[in-house]
Amino acid sequence: MFRVLLVEDDSFKAKSIQDLLSSVRSDSQVVVASSLVEGIERLGDGPYDLAIVDMAIPSHPTVSGGGAPMSLLSGGLDILLEIDALGRGDLCVVVTQYPEIEIAGRFFPVEEASEQIRELLGCDVLECIEYSEGCNRWKQKLKGLLENYEDFGFRG
């Protein structure tokens, strides 16, 4: 079983990612969290073979009559920091719709963000991928990572 934590609040994007996971790894078991709070709670059910994290996530799940959750443009970093604080080796990949990621108050292009996350925050992120529904580039990158998973020296 290939356990995946997917922290993503956009149901359409989450389905696209899940479909890709299923097509590459038929043994995938995906746990979806749609907010920072849910993501941190689901981490307690780990470790995971892979954590796919969106950067812009809401603070809490939307609850009818409960007010709107706060949108956190860098909320995914809190998930990465929590994995690091737990001292786990979960493989982490960021999939975001934005061309830049804010890290420690500075914006970095998606292509440079994984290195900056490692340097500035000490969190190990294999890659940051820019998601675009109309483009297959993100699929090719994520598919390549999944197909070469064991080569990265993580649990597998």
mmCIF file of C-alpha atoms in Angstrom:
data_model
loop_
_atom_site.group_PDB
_atom_site.id
_atom_site.type_symbol
_atom_site.label_atom_id
_atom_site.label_comp_id
_atom_site.label_asym_id
_atom_site.label_seq_id
_atom_site.Cartn_x
_atom_site.Cartn_y
_atom_site.Cartn_z
ATOM 1 C CA MET A 1 0.000 0.000 0.000
ATOM 2 C CA PHE A 2 1.341 3.424 -1.034
ATOM 3 C CA ARG A 3 -0.046 5.879 1.550
ATOM 4 C CA VAL A 4 -0.497 9.485 0.405
ATOM 5 C CA LEU A 5 -1.571 12.553 2.343
ATOM 6 C CA LEU A 6 -3.054 15.133 -0.032
ATOM 7 C CA VAL A 7 -3.545 18.576 1.536
ATOM 8 C CA GLU A 8 -5.712 20.393 -1.006
ATOM 9 C CA ASP A 9 -8.883 22.487 -0.679
ATOM 10 C CA ASP A 10 -9.814 22.626 -4.379
ATOM 11 C CA SER A 11 -11.865 19.476 -5.044
ATOM 12 C CA PHE A 12 -11.291 19.625 -8.817
ATOM 13 C CA LYS A 13 -7.499 19.872 -8.384
ATOM 14 C CA ALA A 14 -7.575 17.153 -5.704
ATOM 15 C CA LYS A 15 -9.423 14.825 -8.109
ATOM 16 C CA SER A 16 -6.901 15.518 -10.888
ATOM 17 C CA ILE A 17 -4.034 14.648 -8.546
ATOM 18 C CA GLN A 18 -5.817 11.535 -7.236
ATOM 19 C CA ASP A 19 -6.515 10.365 -10.797
ATOM 20 C CA LEU A 20 -2.831 10.737 -11.659
ATOM 21 C CA LEU A 21 -1.796 8.883 -8.494
ATOM 22 C CA SER A 22 -4.154 6.010 -9.320
ATOM 23 C CA SER A 23 -2.886 5.766 -12.887
ATOM 24 C CA VAL A 24 0.767 5.551 -11.788
ATOM 25 C CA ARG A 25 0.447 3.731 -8.462
ATOM 26 C CA SER A 26 -2.570 1.419 -8.402
ATOM 27 C CA ASP A 27 -1.762 0.630 -4.756
ATOM 28 C CA SER A 28 -2.339 4.272 -3.693
ATOM 29 C CA GLN A 29 -4.397 4.958 -0.600
ATOM 30 C CA VAL A 30 -5.070 8.712 -0.517
ATOM 31 C CA VAL A 31 -6.101 10.620 2.596
ATOM 32 C CA VAL A 32 -7.404 14.089 1.675
ATOM 33 C CA ALA A 33 -7.300 17.059 4.024
ATOM 34 C CA SER A 34 -8.877 20.323 2.861
ATOM 35 C CA SER A 35 -7.450 22.713 5.476
ATOM 36 C CA LEU A 36 -4.443 23.329 7.695
ATOM 37 C CA VAL A 37 -6.210 21.951 10.769
ATOM 38 C CA GLU A 38 -7.307 18.784 8.950
ATOM 39 C CA GLY A 39 -3.845 18.334 7.449
ATOM 40 C CA ILE A 40 -2.156 18.497 10.840
ATOM 41 C CA GLU A 41 -4.746 16.102 12.294
ATOM 42 C CA ARG A 42 -4.188 13.622 9.430
ATOM 43 C CA LEU A 43 -0.424 13.758 10.006
ATOM 44 C CA GLY A 44 -1.131 11.926 13.252
ATOM 45 C CA ASP A 45 -2.319 8.980 11.138
ATOM 46 C CA GLY A 46 1.079 8.781 9.403
ATOM 47 C CA PRO A 47 3.765 8.308 8.443
ATOM 48 C CA TYR A 48 2.938 8.544 4.753
ATOM 49 C CA ASP A 49 4.942 7.446 1.757
ATOM 50 C CA LEU A 50 4.148 10.787 0.142
ATOM 51 C CA ALA A 51 2.672 14.111 1.264
ATOM 52 C CA ILE A 52 1.392 16.324 -1.550
ATOM 53 C CA VAL A 53 0.789 19.801 -0.202
ATOM 54 C CA ASP A 54 -0.835 22.883 -1.696
ATOM 55 C CA MET A 55 0.595 26.175 -0.457
ATOM 56 C CA ALA A 56 -2.652 28.185 -0.322
ATOM 57 C CA ILE A 57 -5.044 26.419 2.037
ATOM 58 C CA PRO A 58 -7.715 27.620 4.457
ATOM 59 C CA SER A 59 -7.022 27.570 8.185
ATOM 60 C CA HIS A 60 -10.079 25.465 9.035
ATOM 61 C CA PRO A 61 -12.713 23.487 7.168
ATOM 62 C CA THR A 62 -15.785 25.400 6.062
ATOM 63 C CA VAL A 63 -18.664 24.767 8.452
ATOM 64 C CA SER A 64 -22.195 25.874 7.628
ATOM 65 C CA GLY A 65 -23.042 28.838 9.862
ATOM 66 C CA GLY A 66 -19.516 28.856 11.308
ATOM 67 C CA GLY A 67 -18.036 31.776 9.410
ATOM 68 C CA ALA A 68 -15.419 31.729 6.702
ATOM 69 C CA PRO A 69 -12.019 30.213 7.483
ATOM 70 C CA MET A 70 -8.951 32.400 7.021
ATOM 71 C CA SER A 71 -7.140 31.841 3.725
ATOM 72 C CA LEU A 72 -3.451 31.102 4.290
ATOM 73 C CA LEU A 73 -1.369 31.725 1.154
ATOM 74 C CA SER A 74 1.601 29.938 2.746
ATOM 75 C CA GLY A 75 -0.380 27.517 4.924
ATOM 76 C CA GLY A 76 1.225 24.530 3.244
ATOM 77 C CA LEU A 77 4.532 25.518 4.826
ATOM 78 C CA ASP A 78 2.988 24.817 8.233
ATOM 79 C CA ILE A 79 2.283 21.239 7.117
ATOM 80 C CA LEU A 80 5.914 20.859 6.006
ATOM 81 C CA LEU A 81 7.168 22.320 9.287
ATOM 82 C CA GLU A 82 4.952 19.905 11.231
ATOM 83 C CA ILE A 83 6.331 16.900 9.323
ATOM 84 C CA ASP A 84 9.841 18.163 10.071
ATOM 85 C CA ALA A 85 9.012 18.703 13.762
ATOM 86 C CA LEU A 86 7.726 15.122 13.958
ATOM 87 C CA GLY A 87 11.124 13.962 12.688
ATOM 88 C CA ARG A 88 9.590 11.832 9.957
ATOM 89 C CA GLY A 89 10.886 10.938 6.517
ATOM 90 C CA ASP A 90 7.630 11.450 4.617
ATOM 91 C CA LEU A 91 8.476 12.390 1.042
ATOM 92 C CA CYS A 92 7.037 15.885 0.413
ATOM 93 C CA VAL A 93 6.020 17.524 -2.840
ATOM 94 C CA VAL A 94 4.378 20.934 -3.176
ATOM 95 C CA VAL A 95 1.791 21.373 -5.943
ATOM 96 C CA THR A 96 0.605 24.971 -6.251
ATOM 97 C CA GLN A 97 -1.292 27.058 -8.786
ATOM 98 C CA TYR A 98 0.887 30.102 -8.110
ATOM 99 C CA PRO A 99 4.105 30.868 -10.035
ATOM 100 C CA GLU A 100 5.819 32.027 -6.819
ATOM 101 C CA ILE A 101 5.889 30.789 -3.235
ATOM 102 C CA GLU A 102 6.351 33.049 -0.228
ATOM 103 C CA ILE A 103 8.993 31.693 2.141
ATOM 104 C CA ALA A 104 10.118 33.648 5.206
ATOM 105 C CA GLY A 105 8.642 36.872 3.808
ATOM 106 C CA ARG A 106 10.262 36.590 0.361
ATOM 107 C CA PHE A 107 8.799 35.326 -2.921
ATOM 108 C CA PHE A 108 10.611 32.665 -4.943
ATOM 109 C CA PRO A 109 9.767 31.135 -8.334
ATOM 110 C CA VAL A 110 8.247 27.663 -7.979
ATOM 111 C CA GLU A 111 11.330 26.140 -9.660
ATOM 112 C CA GLU A 112 13.599 27.490 -6.867
ATOM 113 C CA ALA A 113 11.210 27.022 -3.950
ATOM 114 C CA SER A 114 12.179 23.495 -2.847
ATOM 115 C CA GLU A 115 15.810 24.558 -2.429
ATOM 116 C CA GLN A 116 14.755 27.710 -0.559
ATOM 117 C CA ILE A 117 12.418 25.741 1.731
ATOM 118 C CA ARG A 118 15.344 23.457 2.604
ATOM 119 C CA GLU A 119 17.740 26.369 3.177
ATOM 120 C CA LEU A 120 15.440 28.805 4.989
ATOM 121 C CA LEU A 121 13.179 26.420 6.919
ATOM 122 C CA GLY A 122 15.176 23.196 7.121
ATOM 123 C CA CYS A 123 12.305 21.151 5.655
ATOM 124 C CA ASP A 124 13.049 18.498 3.060
ATOM 125 C CA VAL A 125 10.890 18.990 -0.032
ATOM 126 C CA LEU A 126 11.670 16.927 -3.073
ATOM 127 C CA GLU A 127 10.112 19.319 -5.560
ATOM 128 C CA CYS A 128 7.685 22.200 -5.989
ATOM 129 C CA ILE A 129 5.449 21.887 -9.027
ATOM 130 C CA GLU A 130 3.281 24.555 -10.616
ATOM 131 C CA TYR A 131 -0.201 23.186 -11.297
ATOM 132 C CA SER A 132 -2.245 24.319 -14.270
ATOM 133 C CA GLU A 133 -5.365 22.415 -15.288
ATOM 134 C CA GLY A 134 -4.861 23.125 -18.987
ATOM 135 C CA CYS A 135 -1.259 21.933 -19.009
ATOM 136 C CA ASN A 136 0.302 18.476 -18.743
ATOM 137 C CA ARG A 137 3.671 19.682 -17.422
ATOM 138 C CA TRP A 138 2.667 19.238 -13.761
ATOM 139 C CA LYS A 139 1.426 15.719 -14.544
ATOM 140 C CA GLN A 140 4.705 14.794 -16.217
ATOM 141 C CA LYS A 141 6.739 16.087 -13.264
ATOM 142 C CA LEU A 142 4.635 14.353 -10.616
ATOM 143 C CA LYS A 143 4.447 11.153 -12.659
ATOM 144 C CA GLY A 144 8.258 11.139 -12.985
ATOM 145 C CA LEU A 145 8.637 11.508 -9.219
ATOM 146 C CA LEU A 146 6.187 8.680 -8.579
ATOM 147 C CA GLU A 147 7.822 6.354 -11.089
ATOM 148 C CA ASN A 148 11.267 6.981 -9.574
ATOM 149 C CA TYR A 149 10.091 7.062 -5.955
ATOM 150 C CA GLU A 150 12.505 4.444 -4.629
ATOM 151 C CA ASP A 151 15.486 6.320 -6.124
ATOM 152 C CA PHE A 152 15.052 9.174 -3.659
ATOM 153 C CA GLY A 153 16.098 7.141 -0.632
ATOM 154 C CA PHE A 154 12.807 7.458 1.223
ATOM 155 C CA ARG A 155 10.631 4.691 2.621
ATOM 156 C CA GLY A 156 9.034 2.702 -0.114
#
